[in-house]
Short mmCIF file of C-alpha atoms in Angstrom, two decimals:
data_model
loop_
_atom_site.label_atom_id
_atom_site.label_comp_id
_atom_site.label_asym_id
_atom_site.label_seq_id
_atom_site.Cartn_x
_atom_site.Cartn_y
_atom_site.Cartn_z
CA UNK A 27 3.94 12.00 -27.62
CA UNK A 28 7.06 11.75 -25.23
CA UNK A 29 6.65 11.18 -21.42
CA UNK A 30 7.35 14.14 -18.92
CA UNK A 31 7.31 11.78 -15.98
CA UNK A 32 7.32 8.18 -14.99
CA UNK A 33 5.87 5.91 -12.34
CA UNK A 34 8.77 4.36 -10.29
CA UNK A 35 8.16 1.46 -7.66
CA UNK A 36 10.38 2.04 -4.44
CA UNK A 37 9.09 -1.50 -3.54
CA UNK A 38 11.62 -2.61 -6.51
CA UNK A 39 14.43 -2.28 -3.80
CA UNK A 40 12.97 -5.21 -1.74
CA UNK A 41 12.28 -7.38 -4.63
CA UNK A 42 15.16 -10.23 -4.49
CA UNK A 43 15.12 -10.86 -8.27
CA UNK A 44 15.94 -7.18 -8.85
CA UNK A 45 18.86 -6.95 -6.24
CA UNK A 46 20.35 -10.05 -7.61
CA UNK A 47 20.93 -8.11 -10.78
CA UNK A 48 24.23 -6.70 -11.63
CA UNK A 49 24.74 -2.81 -11.20
CA UNK A 50 24.95 -2.59 -15.09
CA UNK A 51 21.42 -4.30 -15.46
CA UNK A 52 19.72 -2.72 -12.73
CA UNK A 53 20.62 0.86 -14.14
CA UNK A 54 19.61 -0.30 -17.43
CA UNK A 55 16.13 -1.41 -16.13
CA UNK A 56 15.67 1.97 -14.50
CA UNK A 57 16.78 4.09 -17.65
CA UNK A 58 14.07 1.79 -19.51
CA UNK A 59 11.25 2.23 -16.99
CA UNK A 60 11.91 5.89 -17.02
CA UNK A 61 12.57 6.51 -20.54
CA UNK A 62 10.82 9.26 -22.48
CA UNK A 63 10.06 6.71 -25.56
CA UNK A 64 8.49 4.10 -23.33
CA UNK A 65 4.84 3.78 -24.65
CA UNK A 66 1.53 3.18 -23.00
CA UNK A 67 1.98 -0.50 -23.40
CA UNK A 68 5.29 -0.68 -21.90
CA UNK A 69 7.26 -0.84 -25.15
CA UNK A 70 10.02 1.12 -26.77
CA UNK A 71 12.36 0.57 -29.92
CA UNK A 72 15.42 -1.57 -29.31
CA UNK A 73 18.39 1.00 -29.26
CA UNK A 74 21.35 -0.52 -27.29
CA UNK A 75 23.81 2.01 -29.11
CA UNK A 76 21.74 5.11 -28.25
CA UNK A 77 21.25 3.52 -24.54
CA UNK A 78 24.97 3.17 -24.12
CA UNK A 79 25.37 7.29 -24.20
CA UNK A 80 23.65 7.71 -20.91
CA UNK A 81 26.66 6.96 -18.90
CA UNK A 82 30.05 7.38 -19.27
CA UNK A 83 31.40 4.00 -18.28
CA UNK A 84 28.81 2.17 -20.68
CA UNK A 85 29.40 0.84 -24.17
CA UNK A 86 26.99 -0.83 -26.63
CA UNK A 87 28.34 -4.14 -25.29
CA UNK A 88 27.80 -3.62 -21.90
CA UNK A 89 24.16 -2.67 -22.62
CA UNK A 90 23.74 -5.97 -24.80
CA UNK A 91 25.04 -7.92 -21.83
CA UNK A 92 22.81 -6.21 -19.24
CA UNK A 93 19.88 -6.75 -21.98
CA UNK A 94 20.80 -10.44 -21.74
CA UNK A 95 20.76 -10.44 -17.90
CA UNK A 96 17.17 -8.57 -17.83
CA UNK A 97 15.51 -10.93 -20.50
CA UNK A 98 17.03 -14.10 -18.63
CA UNK A 99 15.41 -13.12 -15.20
CA UNK A 100 12.02 -11.85 -16.94
CA UNK A 101 12.54 -8.10 -16.46
CA UNK A 102 12.29 -7.53 -20.16
CA UNK A 103 11.24 -9.15 -23.27
CA UNK A 104 12.95 -8.32 -26.78
CA UNK A 105 11.90 -9.22 -30.38
CA UNK A 106 15.01 -8.95 -32.38
CA UNK A 107 13.20 -9.29 -35.59
CA UNK A 108 11.27 -6.29 -34.99
CA UNK A 109 13.72 -4.55 -32.96
CA UNK A 110 11.33 -3.83 -30.04
CA UNK A 111 11.41 -4.41 -26.41
CA UNK A 112 9.03 -4.84 -23.91
CA UNK A 113 8.90 -4.47 -19.88
CA UNK A 114 6.67 -7.09 -18.38
CA UNK A 115 6.24 -5.62 -14.94
CA UNK A 116 5.17 -2.13 -16.42
CA UNK A 117 1.45 -2.42 -16.20
CA UNK A 118 1.64 -3.49 -12.40
CA UNK A 119 3.86 -0.72 -11.55
CA UNK A 120 1.73 2.02 -13.42
CA UNK A 121 -1.30 0.53 -11.47
CA UNK A 122 -2.76 0.80 -14.79
CA UNK A 123 -5.67 -1.58 -13.90
CA UNK A 124 -7.09 1.05 -11.58
CA UNK A 125 -7.39 3.61 -14.80
CA UNK A 126 -9.93 2.57 -17.37
CA UNK A 127 -8.66 5.26 -19.75
CA UNK A 128 -5.30 4.11 -19.59
CA UNK A 129 -6.25 0.61 -20.16
CA UNK A 130 -7.56 1.62 -23.59
CA UNK A 131 -4.44 3.62 -24.21
CA UNK A 132 -2.50 0.49 -23.77
CA UNK A 133 -4.68 -1.50 -25.76
CA UNK A 134 -3.99 0.78 -28.64
CA UNK A 135 -0.35 0.79 -27.99
CA UNK A 136 -0.29 -2.69 -27.98
CA UNK A 137 -1.96 -2.75 -31.43
CA UNK A 138 0.76 -0.70 -32.90
CA UNK A 139 3.53 -3.08 -31.93
CA UNK A 140 4.83 -5.08 -34.73
CA UNK A 141 5.90 -8.29 -32.65
CA UNK A 142 3.06 -10.66 -32.43
CA UNK A 143 5.01 -12.25 -29.54
CA UNK A 144 5.38 -9.02 -27.49
CA UNK A 145 1.70 -8.12 -28.25
CA UNK A 146 0.63 -11.44 -26.73
CA UNK A 147 2.89 -11.04 -23.57
CA UNK A 148 1.64 -7.35 -23.16
CA UNK A 149 -2.30 -8.55 -23.83
CA UNK A 150 -1.74 -11.24 -20.96
CA UNK A 151 0.06 -8.98 -18.61
CA UNK A 152 -2.65 -6.09 -19.12
CA UNK A 153 -5.39 -8.47 -18.52
CA UNK A 154 -3.83 -9.80 -15.44
CA UNK A 155 -3.24 -6.21 -14.24
CA UNK A 156 -6.83 -5.39 -14.51
CA UNK A 157 -8.04 -8.60 -12.89
CA UNK A 158 -5.77 -8.29 -9.86
CA UNK A 159 -7.04 -4.52 -9.06
CA UNK A 160 -9.89 -4.93 -6.45
CA UNK A 161 -12.47 -2.00 -7.39
CA UNK A 162 -12.45 0.77 -4.67
CA UNK A 163 -15.48 0.69 -2.70
CA UNK A 164 -17.95 3.49 -3.30
CA UNK A 165 -18.00 5.91 -0.37
CA UNK A 166 -19.62 9.36 0.52
CA UNK A 167 -20.59 11.63 -2.29
CA UNK A 168 -19.46 8.83 -4.96
CA UNK A 169 -21.71 6.13 -3.59
CA UNK A 170 -24.62 8.78 -3.14
CA UNK A 171 -24.55 9.65 -7.01
CA UNK A 172 -23.95 6.20 -8.06
CA UNK A 173 -27.05 5.15 -6.14
CA UNK A 174 -29.06 8.11 -7.37
CA UNK A 175 -28.30 7.42 -10.95
CA UNK A 176 -29.05 3.58 -10.68
CA UNK A 177 -25.43 2.27 -10.89
CA UNK A 178 -25.50 2.96 -14.74
CA UNK A 179 -24.44 5.46 -17.22
CA UNK A 180 -26.92 8.50 -17.64
CA UNK A 181 -25.99 8.82 -21.41
CA UNK A 182 -26.02 5.14 -22.70
CA UNK A 183 -27.67 3.49 -19.82
CA UNK A 184 -24.52 0.79 -19.61
CA UNK A 185 -24.09 -0.82 -16.18
CA UNK A 186 -21.55 -3.23 -14.98
CA UNK A 187 -22.36 -6.79 -16.25
CA UNK A 188 -23.72 -5.60 -19.43
CA UNK A 189 -21.94 -6.55 -22.77
CA UNK A 190 -19.18 -4.06 -23.69
CA UNK A 191 -19.55 -3.25 -27.50
CA UNK A 192 -16.40 -3.48 -29.65
CA UNK A 193 -14.36 -0.49 -30.88
CA UNK A 194 -12.38 -1.08 -34.25
CA UNK A 195 -13.04 -4.72 -34.17
CA UNK A 196 -11.92 -5.27 -30.29
CA UNK A 197 -13.55 -5.23 -26.78
CA UNK A 198 -12.13 -2.36 -24.43
CA UNK A 199 -12.32 -2.05 -20.94
CA UNK A 200 -15.28 0.17 -19.36
CA UNK A 201 -16.43 1.14 -16.06
CA UNK A 202 -18.24 3.79 -14.38
CA UNK A 203 -17.10 7.31 -13.62
CA UNK A 204 -18.61 10.29 -11.78
CA UNK A 205 -18.51 13.11 -14.20
CA UNK A 206 -18.99 16.99 -13.63
CA UNK A 207 -21.66 18.23 -16.09
CA UNK A 208 -20.40 21.70 -15.81
CA UNK A 209 -16.52 20.97 -15.63
CA UNK A 210 -14.37 22.14 -12.80
CA UNK A 211 -12.17 23.71 -15.15
CA UNK A 212 -14.98 26.09 -16.06
CA UNK A 213 -16.23 26.71 -12.57
CA UNK A 214 -18.22 23.59 -11.96
CA UNK A 215 -18.89 22.60 -8.27
CA UNK A 216 -18.84 19.14 -6.59
CA UNK A 217 -22.52 19.65 -5.60
CA UNK A 218 -24.62 16.57 -6.26
CA UNK A 219 -26.93 18.57 -9.05
CA UNK A 220 -23.60 18.86 -11.11
CA UNK A 221 -22.65 15.43 -10.76
CA UNK A 222 -23.86 12.34 -12.78
CA UNK A 223 -22.57 8.91 -13.62
CA UNK A 224 -21.09 8.28 -16.95
CA UNK A 225 -19.38 5.19 -18.34
CA UNK A 226 -15.77 5.40 -19.40
CA UNK A 227 -16.56 5.51 -23.27
CA UNK A 228 -19.31 8.21 -22.67
CA UNK A 229 -17.09 10.37 -20.30
CA UNK A 230 -14.10 10.33 -22.77
CA UNK A 231 -16.38 11.40 -25.40
CA UNK A 232 -17.60 14.25 -23.63
CA UNK A 233 -14.40 15.66 -22.38
CA UNK A 234 -14.45 19.18 -20.90
CA UNK A 235 -17.49 20.14 -23.22
#
């Protein structure tokens, strides 16, 4: 499914490495970062001819030159054989490490990539993004529910520190989430009696049932 919105880091304008790029390279990077076809792993098909149509003063040659500049500076990685492109800073900008369900989606997207080299780069970057995000300290009602439920999933009993079962032959990220037993979308309240602790996997399976 094509994206309808994108996360754009305003701090990019204070990044000396980005500021040192030419205007064509900067504009191409912003196009790639906000492109509707960019997937959950920060990858998209390598289509320089199509990208040259987004601005009147841009040609396929200027796009290729801008791509060379981005790859040399570490803002993009390309596999010419599989015709795929990866944005190494995508996970950090999207703060994906704080969103367990998006981590699962990113792993699935990485698995669909045809390039072994880009898969390896994305896997390392994703692990770094998760490791660099300090878990938020539970406060207020969230802390109350976590303590009441013993800091473990009420459905399967999983708690932080326990092994994470593999899915489709690989281990996926898992955390604890506060779930509305009777969903908000169906009139559920934030009263403690309507809240429970579920792990990411159990909560995803439950959905809005």
